[in-house]
């Protein structure tokens, strides 16, 4: 919160300057269902640290968590600074009708457009944490067992694919795909057994609507014949097994929207560099992952792939590094938070310039002569040498 000193120029000499962070005011935070405590309280901490009051609207899709959040906030926090409002579409719409000083929304791009349109009515700034089709590129010549285990944890270990940074699809070469596929099958069986629908380590699908949405992706005529592992479903228990699909068409339904579930398409290319073209041909994802030992390929990946964040030789772990900003770009979001970035995103950086009454230069005031104009030009440029030349009459107006 300490004001940050800033440099001044000779244009305003003598003067001092600083950047003073101040709270926006009253903030609205709309959180998602998939990590109902982490993704509610993480931005709340940043908003409070920056000095804001706030209203938290948890997701109605996780009603038990929403109810508990409302109960605990009411018991342990200052209700003059933070309130929890429960409810569904009607309550959220009523909140969005109000004038806020900042809105933070975590969720999908469809609802984000509604949030942003509501914010635009009051010119309210927004922090949008969305998602997208986060790709995983597998190069050859790697420790495949370790790579597959890390990929599996980022995909199925994070809520069975129901995470904004979950790997959405794999891209690898045609030659390497069979070896990769075999390794993924082995590690999936090691983690979740021969009957993953009975595994206690695999999350269920959050509700029947999302189960039906994922089933529709699997039942698509372009996709149903591409299942090479898994595909088992239990509608009554809302469980879907980890499912691998090989060579799905890029124009299929599963490749046109964020999967947000346990289904993993595998796309193949002739050479690994072609994967970057596929990634860049779509909307920018929240995360992109690369497994490689090739330094040149890593550098090319960092330079050419635009995403909210990149991870080399792992998945999802950048979320835990609070010295890194976490956020998206274009359709995967705007703004970033975590650690000090949370304080920054909920603060207005106010510019403050201070001057005394000495050093008042007559040249800035009319009537203007050629000599004054000549000196004003170099004053604005901030060049000490130019000022000396102007005073000596060596520069042209």
Tab-separated table of C-alpha atoms in Angstrom:
chain	number	residue	atom	x	y	z
A	1	UNK	CA	0.000	0.000	0.000
A	2	UNK	CA	3.029	2.264	0.335
A	3	UNK	CA	3.134	4.922	-2.382
A	4	UNK	CA	5.722	4.135	-5.042
A	5	UNK	CA	8.171	6.883	-5.946
A	6	UNK	CA	8.231	7.843	-9.618
A	7	UNK	CA	10.763	9.753	-11.675
A	8	UNK	CA	9.990	13.243	-12.895
A	9	UNK	CA	11.334	15.083	-15.916
A	10	UNK	CA	12.963	18.449	-16.367
A	11	UNK	CA	9.661	19.638	-17.847
A	12	UNK	CA	8.154	19.877	-14.334
A	13	UNK	CA	11.369	20.672	-12.441
A	14	UNK	CA	11.390	21.073	-9.500
A	15	UNK	CA	8.806	18.406	-8.592
A	16	UNK	CA	8.268	15.001	-7.019
A	17	UNK	CA	5.953	12.194	-8.088
A	18	UNK	CA	4.473	9.025	-6.665
A	19	UNK	CA	1.968	6.310	-7.532
A	20	UNK	CA	-0.613	5.826	-4.813
A	21	UNK	CA	-2.721	2.630	-4.839
A	22	UNK	CA	-6.297	3.155	-3.721
A	23	UNK	CA	-9.290	0.795	-3.595
A	24	UNK	CA	-11.806	0.894	-6.418
A	25	UNK	CA	-14.663	0.969	-3.906
A	26	UNK	CA	-17.340	-1.733	-3.876
A	27	UNK	CA	-16.552	-4.889	-5.830
A	28	UNK	CA	-18.798	-7.698	-7.084
A	29	UNK	CA	-17.208	-11.163	-7.209
A	30	UNK	CA	-19.105	-13.916	-9.053
A	31	UNK	CA	-17.436	-17.280	-8.454
A	32	UNK	CA	-17.799	-20.686	-10.169
A	33	UNK	CA	-18.852	-24.120	-8.968
A	34	UNK	CA	-15.831	-26.249	-9.807
A	35	UNK	CA	-13.535	-24.880	-7.054
A	36	UNK	CA	-16.181	-23.126	-4.965
A	37	UNK	CA	-13.938	-22.118	-2.038
A	38	UNK	CA	-10.599	-21.457	-3.766
A	39	UNK	CA	-12.081	-19.425	-6.613
A	40	UNK	CA	-14.348	-17.501	-4.241
A	41	UNK	CA	-11.908	-16.643	-1.481
A	42	UNK	CA	-8.801	-16.106	-3.621
A	43	UNK	CA	-10.181	-12.946	-5.294
A	44	UNK	CA	-11.916	-11.974	-2.035
A	45	UNK	CA	-8.531	-11.856	-0.279
A	46	UNK	CA	-7.112	-9.614	-3.012
A	47	UNK	CA	-10.129	-7.297	-2.967
A	48	UNK	CA	-10.032	-6.921	0.820
A	49	UNK	CA	-6.242	-6.450	0.871
A	50	UNK	CA	-6.653	-3.596	-1.602
A	51	UNK	CA	-9.197	-1.961	0.709
A	52	UNK	CA	-12.457	-2.663	-1.098
A	53	UNK	CA	-15.839	-3.640	0.253
A	54	UNK	CA	-17.448	-6.454	-1.718
A	55	UNK	CA	-20.371	-8.698	-2.464
A	56	UNK	CA	-19.639	-12.354	-3.174
A	57	UNK	CA	-22.063	-14.331	-5.353
A	58	UNK	CA	-21.184	-18.070	-5.200
A	59	UNK	CA	-22.414	-20.451	-7.900
A	60	UNK	CA	-25.815	-22.050	-7.405
A	61	UNK	CA	-24.509	-25.152	-9.226
A	62	UNK	CA	-22.654	-26.047	-5.989
A	63	UNK	CA	-25.466	-25.228	-3.516
A	64	UNK	CA	-23.950	-26.874	-0.427
A	65	UNK	CA	-20.704	-24.946	-0.834
A	66	UNK	CA	-22.611	-21.718	-1.498
A	67	UNK	CA	-24.645	-22.179	1.675
A	68	UNK	CA	-21.567	-22.937	3.767
A	69	UNK	CA	-19.713	-19.902	2.397
A	70	UNK	CA	-22.645	-17.666	3.321
A	71	UNK	CA	-22.764	-19.163	6.811
A	72	UNK	CA	-19.018	-18.894	7.519
A	73	UNK	CA	-18.627	-15.388	6.092
A	74	UNK	CA	-21.543	-14.269	8.262
A	75	UNK	CA	-19.919	-15.750	11.371
A	76	UNK	CA	-16.286	-14.781	10.883
A	77	UNK	CA	-16.073	-11.694	8.686
A	78	UNK	CA	-17.116	-8.061	8.969
A	79	UNK	CA	-20.528	-7.782	7.344
A	80	UNK	CA	-20.056	-4.059	6.872
A	81	UNK	CA	-17.323	-4.913	4.332
A	82	UNK	CA	-18.405	-8.205	2.790
A	83	UNK	CA	-21.745	-9.824	2.085
A	84	UNK	CA	-22.631	-13.120	0.416
A	85	UNK	CA	-25.677	-13.196	-1.870
A	86	UNK	CA	-26.964	-16.655	-2.797
A	87	UNK	CA	-29.244	-17.470	-5.685
A	88	UNK	CA	-29.368	-18.289	-9.381
A	89	UNK	CA	-29.949	-16.322	-12.584
A	90	UNK	CA	-32.530	-13.907	-11.135
A	91	UNK	CA	-30.296	-12.912	-8.219
A	92	UNK	CA	-27.215	-12.594	-10.413
A	93	UNK	CA	-29.108	-10.445	-12.908
A	94	UNK	CA	-30.337	-8.193	-10.073
A	95	UNK	CA	-26.767	-7.793	-8.846
A	96	UNK	CA	-25.502	-6.966	-12.340
A	97	UNK	CA	-28.130	-4.235	-12.640
A	98	UNK	CA	-26.373	-2.348	-9.836
A	99	UNK	CA	-23.470	0.035	-10.330
A	100	UNK	CA	-20.210	-1.507	-9.100
A	101	UNK	CA	-16.696	-0.125	-8.999
A	102	UNK	CA	-15.258	-3.406	-10.322
A	103	UNK	CA	-16.662	-6.815	-11.248
A	104	UNK	CA	-14.731	-10.087	-11.056
A	105	UNK	CA	-16.268	-13.073	-12.838
A	106	UNK	CA	-14.845	-16.585	-13.078
A	107	UNK	CA	-16.619	-18.988	-15.420
A	108	UNK	CA	-17.408	-19.479	-19.095
A	109	UNK	CA	-17.268	-17.067	-22.017
A	110	UNK	CA	-21.031	-17.142	-22.651
A	111	UNK	CA	-21.873	-15.737	-19.215
A	112	UNK	CA	-18.809	-13.464	-19.377
A	113	UNK	CA	-20.392	-11.659	-22.329
A	114	UNK	CA	-23.513	-11.033	-20.227
A	115	UNK	CA	-21.376	-9.761	-17.331
A	116	UNK	CA	-19.361	-7.498	-19.600
A	117	UNK	CA	-22.468	-6.078	-21.279
A	118	UNK	CA	-23.957	-5.251	-17.870
A	119	UNK	CA	-20.692	-3.655	-16.751
A	120	UNK	CA	-20.542	-1.552	-19.918
A	121	UNK	CA	-23.768	0.252	-18.942
A	122	UNK	CA	-21.906	1.830	-16.024
A	123	UNK	CA	-18.406	1.769	-17.582
A	124	UNK	CA	-17.387	-0.645	-14.823
A	125	UNK	CA	-13.979	-2.350	-15.247
A	126	UNK	CA	-14.040	-6.140	-15.241
A	127	UNK	CA	-11.704	-8.976	-14.300
A	128	UNK	CA	-12.709	-12.042	-16.330
A	129	UNK	CA	-11.203	-15.438	-15.541
A	130	UNK	CA	-12.498	-17.791	-18.224
A	131	UNK	CA	-11.175	-20.928	-19.922
A	132	UNK	CA	-10.849	-22.297	-23.416
A	133	UNK	CA	-9.446	-25.298	-25.222
A	134	UNK	CA	-6.088	-25.678	-23.484
A	135	UNK	CA	-3.808	-27.863	-25.640
A	136	UNK	CA	-1.055	-30.281	-24.607
A	137	UNK	CA	1.741	-30.828	-27.130
A	138	UNK	CA	3.752	-34.060	-26.795
A	139	UNK	CA	7.159	-34.130	-28.433
A	140	UNK	CA	9.142	-37.384	-28.761
A	141	UNK	CA	12.337	-38.137	-26.846
A	142	UNK	CA	10.856	-37.393	-23.414
A	143	UNK	CA	10.336	-39.381	-20.207
A	144	UNK	CA	6.941	-40.551	-21.386
A	145	UNK	CA	5.857	-42.192	-18.129
A	146	UNK	CA	6.446	-39.054	-16.087
A	147	UNK	CA	4.886	-36.862	-18.785
A	148	UNK	CA	1.739	-38.998	-18.926
A	149	UNK	CA	1.385	-39.074	-15.137
A	150	UNK	CA	1.657	-35.277	-14.994
A	151	UNK	CA	-0.802	-34.889	-17.856
A	152	UNK	CA	-3.275	-37.258	-16.190
A	153	UNK	CA	-3.124	-35.331	-12.924
A	154	UNK	CA	-3.741	-32.053	-14.730
A	155	UNK	CA	-6.698	-33.542	-16.617
A	156	UNK	CA	-8.479	-36.171	-14.535
A	157	UNK	CA	-6.842	-35.383	-11.194
A	158	UNK	CA	-8.333	-31.862	-11.307
A	159	UNK	CA	-12.053	-32.572	-10.845
A	160	UNK	CA	-12.121	-35.125	-13.668
A	161	UNK	CA	-11.459	-32.437	-16.260
A	162	UNK	CA	-13.840	-29.904	-14.739
A	163	UNK	CA	-11.220	-27.173	-14.347
A	164	UNK	CA	-10.507	-24.018	-16.348
A	165	UNK	CA	-6.838	-24.977	-16.822
A	166	UNK	CA	-7.582	-28.635	-17.531
A	167	UNK	CA	-5.862	-30.057	-20.648
A	168	UNK	CA	-8.545	-30.010	-23.331
A	169	UNK	CA	-6.826	-32.003	-26.079
A	170	UNK	CA	-3.461	-33.484	-27.050
A	171	UNK	CA	-1.481	-32.774	-30.197
A	172	UNK	CA	1.355	-35.109	-31.190
A	173	UNK	CA	2.888	-36.628	-34.304
A	174	UNK	CA	1.359	-39.566	-36.134
A	175	UNK	CA	4.505	-41.610	-35.428
A	176	UNK	CA	4.493	-40.923	-31.701
A	177	UNK	CA	0.736	-41.266	-31.084
A	178	UNK	CA	0.651	-45.103	-30.629
A	179	UNK	CA	3.413	-45.018	-28.001
A	180	UNK	CA	1.771	-42.093	-26.190
A	181	UNK	CA	-1.632	-43.763	-26.278
A	182	UNK	CA	-0.293	-46.983	-24.788
A	183	UNK	CA	1.443	-45.113	-21.975
A	184	UNK	CA	-1.673	-43.100	-21.164
A	185	UNK	CA	-3.762	-46.280	-20.962
A	186	UNK	CA	-1.264	-47.931	-18.597
A	187	UNK	CA	-1.029	-44.961	-16.261
A	188	UNK	CA	-4.792	-44.420	-16.222
A	189	UNK	CA	-5.245	-48.024	-15.129
A	190	UNK	CA	-2.534	-47.618	-12.479
A	191	UNK	CA	-4.303	-44.549	-11.068
A	192	UNK	CA	-7.984	-45.450	-11.378
A	193	UNK	CA	-8.069	-49.231	-11.809
A	194	UNK	CA	-9.699	-51.429	-14.425
A	195	UNK	CA	-13.122	-50.040	-13.518
A	196	UNK	CA	-12.636	-46.274	-13.100
A	197	UNK	CA	-16.377	-45.702	-12.537
A	198	UNK	CA	-15.860	-47.298	-9.117
A	199	UNK	CA	-12.719	-45.320	-8.276
A	200	UNK	CA	-12.926	-43.118	-5.191
A	201	UNK	CA	-10.177	-40.926	-6.638
A	202	UNK	CA	-12.199	-39.769	-9.654
A	203	UNK	CA	-14.678	-36.885	-9.325
A	204	UNK	CA	-18.244	-37.264	-10.527
A	205	UNK	CA	-19.774	-34.899	-13.072
A	206	UNK	CA	-21.281	-31.957	-11.213
A	207	UNK	CA	-24.917	-32.401	-12.313
A	208	UNK	CA	-27.217	-34.056	-14.856
A	209	UNK	CA	-27.088	-31.106	-17.258
A	210	UNK	CA	-23.318	-31.329	-17.595
A	211	UNK	CA	-23.551	-35.130	-17.824
A	212	UNK	CA	-25.963	-34.757	-20.752
A	213	UNK	CA	-23.715	-32.140	-22.389
A	214	UNK	CA	-20.670	-34.438	-22.205
A	215	UNK	CA	-22.704	-37.419	-23.407
A	216	UNK	CA	-23.775	-35.387	-26.429
A	217	UNK	CA	-20.119	-34.739	-27.275
A	218	UNK	CA	-19.382	-38.478	-27.099
A	219	UNK	CA	-22.458	-39.504	-29.087
A	220	UNK	CA	-21.652	-37.185	-32.004
A	221	UNK	CA	-21.468	-39.282	-35.195
A	222	UNK	CA	-18.056	-37.780	-36.005
A	223	UNK	CA	-16.672	-38.803	-32.614
A	224	UNK	CA	-18.378	-41.960	-31.334
A	225	UNK	CA	-16.219	-44.226	-33.506
A	226	UNK	CA	-12.993	-42.545	-32.382
A	227	UNK	CA	-13.031	-43.801	-28.761
A	228	UNK	CA	-9.874	-45.855	-28.113
A	229	UNK	CA	-10.079	-46.031	-24.316
A	230	UNK	CA	-12.823	-45.541	-21.721
A	231	UNK	CA	-16.179	-44.104	-22.668
A	232	UNK	CA	-18.072	-45.869	-19.874
A	233	UNK	CA	-20.876	-43.864	-18.272
A	234	UNK	CA	-23.186	-44.186	-15.255
A	235	UNK	CA	-26.028	-41.692	-15.516
A	236	UNK	CA	-27.441	-42.465	-12.073
A	237	UNK	CA	-24.126	-41.819	-10.324
A	238	UNK	CA	-23.104	-39.007	-12.718
A	239	UNK	CA	-19.839	-40.751	-13.520
A	240	UNK	CA	-17.907	-40.796	-16.784
A	241	UNK	CA	-14.653	-42.729	-17.115
A	242	UNK	CA	-11.468	-41.129	-18.467
A	243	UNK	CA	-11.939	-41.321	-22.221
A	244	UNK	CA	-9.322	-41.103	-24.992
A	245	UNK	CA	-10.321	-40.351	-28.573
A	246	UNK	CA	-7.877	-40.611	-31.466
A	247	UNK	CA	-7.898	-38.492	-34.635
A	248	UNK	CA	-11.211	-36.743	-34.051
A	249	UNK	CA	-12.173	-34.337	-36.870
A	250	UNK	CA	-11.313	-30.745	-36.107
A	251	UNK	CA	-14.806	-29.686	-37.218
A	252	UNK	CA	-16.531	-32.015	-34.715
A	253	UNK	CA	-18.591	-30.690	-31.808
A	254	UNK	CA	-16.029	-31.815	-29.242
A	255	UNK	CA	-13.368	-29.648	-30.899
A	256	UNK	CA	-15.589	-26.587	-31.217
A	257	UNK	CA	-16.175	-25.913	-27.515
A	258	UNK	CA	-14.353	-26.274	-24.206
A	259	UNK	CA	-14.846	-29.872	-23.058
A	260	UNK	CA	-14.726	-29.296	-19.280
A	261	UNK	CA	-14.913	-32.980	-18.494
A	262	UNK	CA	-13.056	-36.326	-18.669
A	263	UNK	CA	-12.936	-36.610	-22.472
A	264	UNK	CA	-9.552	-36.156	-24.166
A	265	UNK	CA	-9.216	-35.992	-27.963
A	266	UNK	CA	-5.790	-36.713	-29.477
A	267	UNK	CA	-4.946	-34.884	-32.719
A	268	UNK	CA	-2.014	-35.963	-34.883
A	269	UNK	CA	0.276	-33.946	-37.144
A	270	UNK	CA	3.120	-34.801	-39.506
A	271	UNK	CA	5.731	-32.813	-37.586
A	272	UNK	CA	5.506	-31.399	-34.091
A	273	UNK	CA	5.938	-27.767	-35.193
A	274	UNK	CA	2.601	-28.047	-37.010
A	275	UNK	CA	0.905	-28.214	-33.600
A	276	UNK	CA	1.636	-24.525	-33.013
A	277	UNK	CA	-0.289	-23.607	-36.168
A	278	UNK	CA	-3.287	-25.614	-34.934
A	279	UNK	CA	-3.207	-23.844	-31.563
A	280	UNK	CA	-2.906	-20.399	-33.095
A	281	UNK	CA	-5.725	-21.063	-35.559
A	282	UNK	CA	-8.229	-21.179	-32.701
A	283	UNK	CA	-9.148	-18.821	-29.874
A	284	UNK	CA	-6.429	-18.126	-27.321
A	285	UNK	CA	-6.625	-20.622	-24.431
A	286	UNK	CA	-6.193	-19.998	-20.714
A	287	UNK	CA	-3.234	-22.399	-20.643
A	288	UNK	CA	-1.034	-24.267	-23.107
A	289	UNK	CA	1.316	-27.127	-22.270
A	290	UNK	CA	4.370	-28.630	-23.953
A	291	UNK	CA	6.339	-31.766	-23.110
A	292	UNK	CA	9.779	-31.687	-24.710
A	293	UNK	CA	13.523	-31.873	-24.118
A	294	UNK	CA	14.193	-29.766	-27.204
A	295	UNK	CA	15.328	-26.259	-26.168
A	296	UNK	CA	14.702	-24.842	-29.629
A	297	UNK	CA	11.138	-26.203	-29.675
A	298	UNK	CA	10.524	-24.813	-26.187
A	299	UNK	CA	11.690	-21.361	-27.296
A	300	UNK	CA	9.513	-21.535	-30.406
A	301	UNK	CA	6.548	-22.530	-28.242
A	302	UNK	CA	7.048	-19.564	-25.902
A	303	UNK	CA	7.529	-17.118	-28.780
A	304	UNK	CA	4.674	-18.241	-31.038
A	305	UNK	CA	1.886	-19.568	-28.815
A	306	UNK	CA	-0.339	-16.970	-27.159
A	307	UNK	CA	-2.205	-18.144	-24.055
A	308	UNK	CA	-2.957	-16.957	-20.560
A	309	UNK	CA	-0.041	-19.043	-19.280
A	310	UNK	CA	2.402	-21.646	-20.560
A	311	UNK	CA	3.856	-24.673	-18.747
A	312	UNK	CA	6.743	-26.778	-20.000
A	313	UNK	CA	6.870	-30.466	-18.982
A	314	UNK	CA	3.906	-30.360	-16.597
A	315	UNK	CA	0.273	-29.253	-16.466
A	316	UNK	CA	-1.809	-27.017	-14.189
A	317	UNK	CA	0.961	-26.413	-11.622
A	318	UNK	CA	1.473	-22.766	-12.575
A	319	UNK	CA	-1.758	-22.061	-10.671
A	320	UNK	CA	0.182	-22.648	-7.430
A	321	UNK	CA	2.985	-20.174	-8.196
A	322	UNK	CA	1.740	-16.889	-6.757
A	323	UNK	CA	4.699	-14.924	-8.057
A	324	UNK	CA	3.224	-15.458	-11.543
A	325	UNK	CA	0.115	-13.626	-12.765
A	326	UNK	CA	-2.827	-15.924	-13.424
A	327	UNK	CA	-5.276	-14.850	-16.106
A	328	UNK	CA	-6.341	-15.227	-19.695
A	329	UNK	CA	-6.065	-13.349	-22.956
A	330	UNK	CA	-8.857	-12.424	-25.383
A	331	UNK	CA	-11.605	-15.084	-25.066
A	332	UNK	CA	-9.880	-16.823	-22.155
A	333	UNK	CA	-10.193	-13.691	-20.030
A	334	UNK	CA	-8.786	-10.292	-19.183
A	335	UNK	CA	-6.804	-9.157	-16.177
A	336	UNK	CA	-4.755	-11.362	-13.862
A	337	UNK	CA	-4.520	-12.056	-10.164
A	338	UNK	CA	-2.781	-14.247	-7.485
A	339	UNK	CA	-0.275	-13.029	-4.925
A	340	UNK	CA	0.541	-9.330	-5.281
A	341	UNK	CA	-1.221	-9.351	-8.650
A	342	UNK	CA	-4.485	-9.744	-6.686
A	343	UNK	CA	-3.757	-6.512	-4.820
A	344	UNK	CA	-2.842	-4.765	-8.060
A	345	UNK	CA	-5.918	-5.842	-10.019
A	346	UNK	CA	-8.267	-4.552	-7.300
A	347	UNK	CA	-6.388	-1.235	-6.878
A	348	UNK	CA	-6.470	1.982	-8.849
A	349	UNK	CA	-2.935	3.315	-9.306
A	350	UNK	CA	-3.378	7.028	-8.726
A	351	UNK	CA	-0.737	9.357	-10.196
A	352	UNK	CA	0.311	12.182	-7.860
A	353	UNK	CA	2.637	15.029	-8.916
A	354	UNK	CA	3.742	17.629	-6.355
A	355	UNK	CA	5.363	21.016	-7.000
A	356	UNK	CA	6.295	23.984	-4.873
A	357	UNK	CA	5.981	27.643	-5.819
A	358	UNK	CA	9.614	28.225	-6.654
A	359	UNK	CA	11.028	27.724	-10.134
A	360	UNK	CA	8.019	29.195	-11.906
A	361	UNK	CA	9.222	29.757	-15.479
A	362	UNK	CA	7.694	32.771	-17.302
A	363	UNK	CA	8.265	31.051	-20.641
A	364	UNK	CA	5.125	28.920	-20.208
A	365	UNK	CA	2.855	31.958	-20.069
A	366	UNK	CA	1.749	34.332	-22.876
A	367	UNK	CA	2.520	36.513	-24.651
A	368	UNK	CA	4.581	34.025	-26.690
A	369	UNK	CA	7.660	35.094	-28.592
A	370	UNK	CA	9.799	33.022	-30.933
A	371	UNK	CA	12.328	32.668	-28.148
A	372	UNK	CA	9.668	31.405	-25.710
A	373	UNK	CA	8.306	28.943	-28.249
A	374	UNK	CA	11.800	27.656	-28.944
A	375	UNK	CA	12.389	27.106	-25.217
A	376	UNK	CA	8.936	25.566	-24.684
A	377	UNK	CA	9.610	22.965	-27.377
A	378	UNK	CA	12.808	21.773	-25.736
A	379	UNK	CA	11.192	21.903	-22.273
A	380	UNK	CA	8.461	19.556	-23.471
A	381	UNK	CA	11.064	17.245	-25.000
A	382	UNK	CA	12.788	17.051	-21.611
A	383	UNK	CA	16.264	17.440	-23.103
A	384	UNK	CA	18.703	19.290	-20.818
A	385	UNK	CA	21.124	19.802	-23.716
A	386	UNK	CA	18.285	21.189	-25.847
A	387	UNK	CA	17.383	23.681	-23.103
A	388	UNK	CA	20.975	24.907	-22.891
A	389	UNK	CA	21.124	25.263	-26.680
A	390	UNK	CA	17.812	27.179	-26.687
A	391	UNK	CA	18.979	29.555	-23.941
A	392	UNK	CA	22.128	30.240	-25.909
A	393	UNK	CA	20.096	30.799	-29.067
A	394	UNK	CA	21.651	27.807	-30.869
A	395	UNK	CA	18.406	26.044	-31.719
A	396	UNK	CA	15.743	27.011	-34.251
A	397	UNK	CA	12.119	27.579	-33.287
